[in-house]
Amino acid sequence: MLLAAQEAARACDLLLAIGTSLQVHPAAGLCDVALRAGARLVVVNAQPTPYDDVASAVLRTPIGEVLPRLADEATGHPELS
């Protein structure tokens, strides 16, 4: 399972780290894998994380508010927000 996650992180353009402190490995290391492969990182978490300084964006908005908006944007339906 971890190898599949690492492959996905290596192949992604954008990694969303949602609701995690990014302090527990090996899962937090997926951010490093994605960043080294040239992906952008977006952190959605109420508290600061060790990856905030290297993230393209850090959102402190509650997950229940930000996820529907991100999904709407990703699917091209911003009018649903």
CSV table of N, CA and C in Angstrom, one decimal:
chain,number,residue,atom,x,y,z
A,1,MET,N,0.8,-1.2,0.0
A,1,MET,CA,0.0,0.0,0.0
A,1,MET,C,0.9,1.3,0.0
A,2,LEU,N,1.9,1.3,0.8
A,2,LEU,CA,2.8,2.4,0.8
A,2,LEU,C,3.5,2.7,-0.5
A,3,LEU,N,3.9,1.6,-1.2
A,3,LEU,CA,4.5,1.8,-2.5
A,3,LEU,C,3.6,2.4,-3.5
A,4,ALA,N,2.3,2.0,-3.4
A,4,ALA,CA,1.3,2.6,-4.3
A,4,ALA,C,1.1,4.1,-4.0
A,5,ALA,N,1.1,4.4,-2.8
A,5,ALA,CA,1.0,5.8,-2.4
A,5,ALA,C,2.2,6.6,-2.8
A,6,GLN,N,3.4,6.1,-2.7
A,6,GLN,CA,4.6,6.8,-3.1
A,6,GLN,C,4.6,7.0,-4.6
A,7,GLU,N,4.1,5.9,-5.4
A,7,GLU,CA,4.0,6.1,-6.8
A,7,GLU,C,3.0,7.2,-7.2
A,8,ALA,N,1.9,7.2,-6.5
A,8,ALA,CA,0.9,8.2,-6.8
A,8,ALA,C,1.4,9.6,-6.5
A,9,ALA,N,2.2,9.7,-5.4
A,9,ALA,CA,2.7,11.0,-5.0
A,9,ALA,C,3.8,11.5,-6.0
A,10,ARG,N,4.5,10.5,-6.5
A,10,ARG,CA,5.6,10.8,-7.5
A,10,ARG,C,4.9,11.3,-8.8
A,11,ALA,N,3.7,10.8,-9.1
A,11,ALA,CA,3.1,11.1,-10.4
A,11,ALA,C,2.1,12.3,-10.4
A,12,CYS,N,1.8,12.8,-9.2
A,12,CYS,CA,0.8,13.8,-9.1
A,12,CYS,C,1.4,15.2,-9.4
A,13,ASP,N,0.5,16.1,-9.8
A,13,ASP,CA,0.8,17.5,-10.0
A,13,ASP,C,0.5,18.3,-8.8
A,14,LEU,N,-0.4,17.9,-8.0
A,14,LEU,CA,-0.8,18.6,-6.8
A,14,LEU,C,-1.1,17.6,-5.7
A,15,LEU,N,-0.6,17.8,-4.5
A,15,LEU,CA,-0.9,16.9,-3.4
A,15,LEU,C,-1.6,17.7,-2.3
A,16,LEU,N,-2.8,17.3,-1.9
A,16,LEU,CA,-3.5,17.9,-0.9
A,16,LEU,C,-3.3,17.2,0.4
A,17,ALA,N,-2.8,17.8,1.4
A,17,ALA,CA,-2.6,17.2,2.7
A,17,ALA,C,-3.7,17.8,3.6
A,18,ILE,N,-4.7,17.0,3.9
A,18,ILE,CA,-5.9,17.5,4.6
A,18,ILE,C,-6.1,16.9,6.0
A,19,GLY,N,-6.2,17.8,7.0
A,19,GLY,CA,-6.5,17.4,8.3
A,19,GLY,C,-5.4,16.5,9.0
A,20,THR,N,-4.2,16.9,8.7
A,20,THR,CA,-3.1,16.1,9.3
A,20,THR,C,-2.0,17.0,9.8
A,21,SER,N,-1.3,16.6,10.9
A,21,SER,CA,-0.2,17.4,11.4
A,21,SER,C,1.0,17.2,10.6
A,22,LEU,N,1.1,16.2,9.7
A,22,LEU,CA,2.2,15.9,8.9
A,22,LEU,C,3.5,15.7,9.7
A,23,GLN,N,3.3,15.0,10.8
A,23,GLN,CA,4.4,14.7,11.7
A,23,GLN,C,4.6,13.2,11.9
A,24,VAL,N,3.7,12.4,11.3
A,24,VAL,CA,3.7,10.9,11.4
A,24,VAL,C,4.2,10.3,10.1
A,25,HIS,N,5.3,9.6,10.2
A,25,HIS,CA,5.9,9.0,9.0
A,25,HIS,C,5.5,7.5,9.0
A,26,PRO,N,5.3,6.9,7.9
A,26,PRO,CA,5.8,7.3,6.6
A,26,PRO,C,4.8,8.2,5.8
A,27,ALA,N,3.6,8.3,6.3
A,27,ALA,CA,2.6,9.1,5.5
A,27,ALA,C,3.0,10.5,5.2
A,28,ALA,N,3.6,11.2,6.2
A,28,ALA,CA,4.0,12.6,6.0
A,28,ALA,C,5.1,12.7,5.0
A,29,GLY,N,5.9,11.6,4.8
A,29,GLY,CA,7.0,11.6,3.8
A,29,GLY,C,6.4,11.7,2.4
A,30,LEU,N,5.2,11.4,2.2
A,30,LEU,CA,4.6,11.5,0.8
A,30,LEU,C,4.7,12.9,0.3
A,31,CYS,N,4.6,13.9,1.2
A,31,CYS,CA,4.8,15.3,0.8
A,31,CYS,C,6.2,15.5,0.2
A,32,ASP,N,7.2,14.9,0.8
A,32,ASP,CA,8.6,15.0,0.3
A,32,ASP,C,8.7,14.4,-1.1
A,33,VAL,N,8.0,13.2,-1.3
A,33,VAL,CA,8.1,12.5,-2.6
A,33,VAL,C,7.5,13.4,-3.6
A,34,ALA,N,6.3,13.9,-3.4
A,34,ALA,CA,5.6,14.7,-4.3
A,34,ALA,C,6.4,16.0,-4.7
A,35,LEU,N,6.9,16.7,-3.6
A,35,LEU,CA,7.6,17.9,-3.9
A,35,LEU,C,8.9,17.6,-4.7
A,36,ARG,N,9.6,16.6,-4.4
A,36,ARG,CA,10.8,16.2,-5.2
A,36,ARG,C,10.5,16.0,-6.6
A,37,ALA,N,9.3,15.5,-6.9
A,37,ALA,CA,8.9,15.2,-8.3
A,37,ALA,C,8.3,16.4,-9.0
A,38,GLY,N,8.3,17.5,-8.3
A,38,GLY,CA,7.8,18.8,-8.9
A,38,GLY,C,6.3,19.1,-8.7
A,39,ALA,N,5.7,18.4,-7.8
A,39,ALA,CA,4.3,18.7,-7.5
A,39,ALA,C,4.1,19.9,-6.6
A,40,ARG,N,3.0,20.5,-6.6
A,40,ARG,CA,2.7,21.5,-5.6
A,40,ARG,C,2.0,20.9,-4.4
A,41,LEU,N,2.2,21.4,-3.3
A,41,LEU,CA,1.6,20.9,-2.0
A,41,LEU,C,0.6,22.0,-1.5
A,42,VAL,N,-0.6,21.5,-1.1
A,42,VAL,CA,-1.5,22.4,-0.4
A,42,VAL,C,-1.9,21.7,0.9
A,43,VAL,N,-1.7,22.5,2.0
A,43,VAL,CA,-1.9,22.0,3.3
A,43,VAL,C,-3.2,22.6,3.8
A,44,VAL,N,-4.2,21.7,4.2
A,44,VAL,CA,-5.4,22.2,4.8
A,44,VAL,C,-5.5,21.6,6.2
A,45,ASN,N,-5.2,22.4,7.2
A,45,ASN,CA,-5.1,22.0,8.6
A,45,ASN,C,-5.3,23.2,9.5
A,46,ALA,N,-5.9,23.0,10.6
A,46,ALA,CA,-6.2,24.1,11.6
A,46,ALA,C,-4.9,24.6,12.3
A,47,GLN,N,-3.9,23.7,12.5
A,47,GLN,CA,-2.7,24.0,13.2
A,47,GLN,C,-1.5,24.0,12.2
A,48,PRO,N,-0.5,24.7,12.5
A,48,PRO,CA,0.7,24.7,11.7
A,48,PRO,C,1.3,23.3,11.5
A,49,THR,N,2.0,23.1,10.4
A,49,THR,CA,2.6,21.8,10.1
A,49,THR,C,4.1,22.0,9.7
A,50,PRO,N,4.9,21.0,9.8
A,50,PRO,CA,6.3,21.2,9.3
A,50,PRO,C,6.5,21.5,7.8
A,51,TYR,N,5.4,21.3,7.1
A,51,TYR,CA,5.5,21.6,5.6
A,51,TYR,C,4.9,22.9,5.2
A,52,ASP,N,4.4,23.7,6.1
A,52,ASP,CA,3.8,25.0,5.7
A,52,ASP,C,4.7,25.9,4.9
A,53,ASP,N,6.0,25.9,5.3
A,53,ASP,CA,6.9,26.8,4.6
A,53,ASP,C,7.2,26.4,3.2
A,54,VAL,N,7.0,25.1,2.8
A,54,VAL,CA,7.3,24.7,1.4
A,54,VAL,C,6.0,24.4,0.6
A,55,ALA,N,4.8,24.6,1.3
A,55,ALA,CA,3.6,24.5,0.6
A,55,ALA,C,3.3,25.6,-0.3
A,56,SER,N,2.6,25.4,-1.4
A,56,SER,CA,2.1,26.4,-2.3
A,56,SER,C,1.0,27.2,-1.7
A,57,ALA,N,0.3,26.6,-0.8
A,57,ALA,CA,-0.8,27.2,-0.1
A,57,ALA,C,-1.1,26.5,1.2
A,58,VAL,N,-1.5,27.3,2.2
A,58,VAL,CA,-1.8,26.8,3.5
A,58,VAL,C,-3.2,27.3,3.8
A,59,LEU,N,-4.2,26.5,4.0
A,59,LEU,CA,-5.5,26.9,4.3
A,59,LEU,C,-5.9,26.5,5.8
A,60,ARG,N,-6.3,27.4,6.6
A,60,ARG,CA,-6.7,27.2,8.0
A,60,ARG,C,-8.2,27.1,8.1
A,61,THR,N,-8.9,27.3,7.0
A,61,THR,CA,-10.3,27.2,7.0
A,61,THR,C,-10.8,25.8,7.4
A,62,PRO,N,-11.9,25.7,8.2
A,62,PRO,CA,-12.3,24.3,8.6
A,62,PRO,C,-12.5,23.4,7.4
A,63,ILE,N,-12.1,22.2,7.5
A,63,ILE,CA,-12.2,21.2,6.4
A,63,ILE,C,-13.6,21.1,5.8
A,64,GLY,N,-14.6,21.1,6.7
A,64,GLY,CA,-16.0,21.0,6.2
A,64,GLY,C,-16.4,22.2,5.3
A,65,GLU,N,-15.7,23.3,5.4
A,65,GLU,CA,-16.0,24.4,4.5
A,65,GLU,C,-15.2,24.4,3.3
A,66,VAL,N,-13.9,24.1,3.4
A,66,VAL,CA,-13.0,24.2,2.3
A,66,VAL,C,-13.1,23.0,1.3
A,67,LEU,N,-13.3,21.8,1.8
A,67,LEU,CA,-13.4,20.7,0.9
A,67,LEU,C,-14.5,20.8,-0.2
A,68,PRO,N,-15.7,21.1,0.2
A,68,PRO,CA,-16.7,21.3,-0.8
A,68,PRO,C,-16.4,22.3,-1.9
A,69,ARG,N,-15.7,23.4,-1.4
A,69,ARG,CA,-15.4,24.5,-2.4
A,69,ARG,C,-14.2,24.0,-3.3
A,70,LEU,N,-13.3,23.3,-2.8
A,70,LEU,CA,-12.2,22.7,-3.6
A,70,LEU,C,-12.8,21.7,-4.6
A,71,ALA,N,-13.7,20.9,-4.2
A,71,ALA,CA,-14.3,19.9,-5.1
A,71,ALA,C,-15.1,20.6,-6.2
A,72,ASP,N,-15.8,21.6,-5.8
A,72,ASP,CA,-16.6,22.3,-6.8
A,72,ASP,C,-15.6,22.9,-7.9
A,73,GLU,N,-14.6,23.5,-7.4
A,73,GLU,CA,-13.6,24.1,-8.4
A,73,GLU,C,-13.0,23.1,-9.2
A,74,ALA,N,-12.6,21.9,-8.6
A,74,ALA,CA,-11.9,20.9,-9.4
A,74,ALA,C,-12.9,20.3,-10.4
A,75,THR,N,-14.2,20.2,-10.2
A,75,THR,CA,-15.1,19.6,-11.1
A,75,THR,C,-15.7,20.7,-12.1
A,76,GLY,N,-15.3,21.9,-11.9
A,76,GLY,CA,-15.8,23.0,-12.8
A,76,GLY,C,-17.2,23.4,-12.4
A,77,HIS,N,-17.6,23.3,-11.2
A,77,HIS,CA,-18.9,23.7,-10.8
A,77,HIS,C,-18.9,24.7,-9.6
A,78,PRO,N,-18.2,25.8,-9.8
A,78,PRO,CA,-18.0,26.8,-8.7
A,78,PRO,C,-19.3,27.4,-8.2
A,79,GLU,N,-20.4,27.3,-9.1
A,79,GLU,CA,-21.6,27.8,-8.7
A,79,GLU,C,-22.3,27.0,-7.6
A,80,LEU,N,-21.8,25.8,-7.3
A,80,LEU,CA,-22.4,25.0,-6.3
A,80,LEU,C,-21.9,25.4,-4.9
A,81,SER,N,-20.9,26.3,-4.8
A,81,SER,CA,-20.3,26.7,-3.5
A,81,SER,C,-21.3,27.5,-2.7
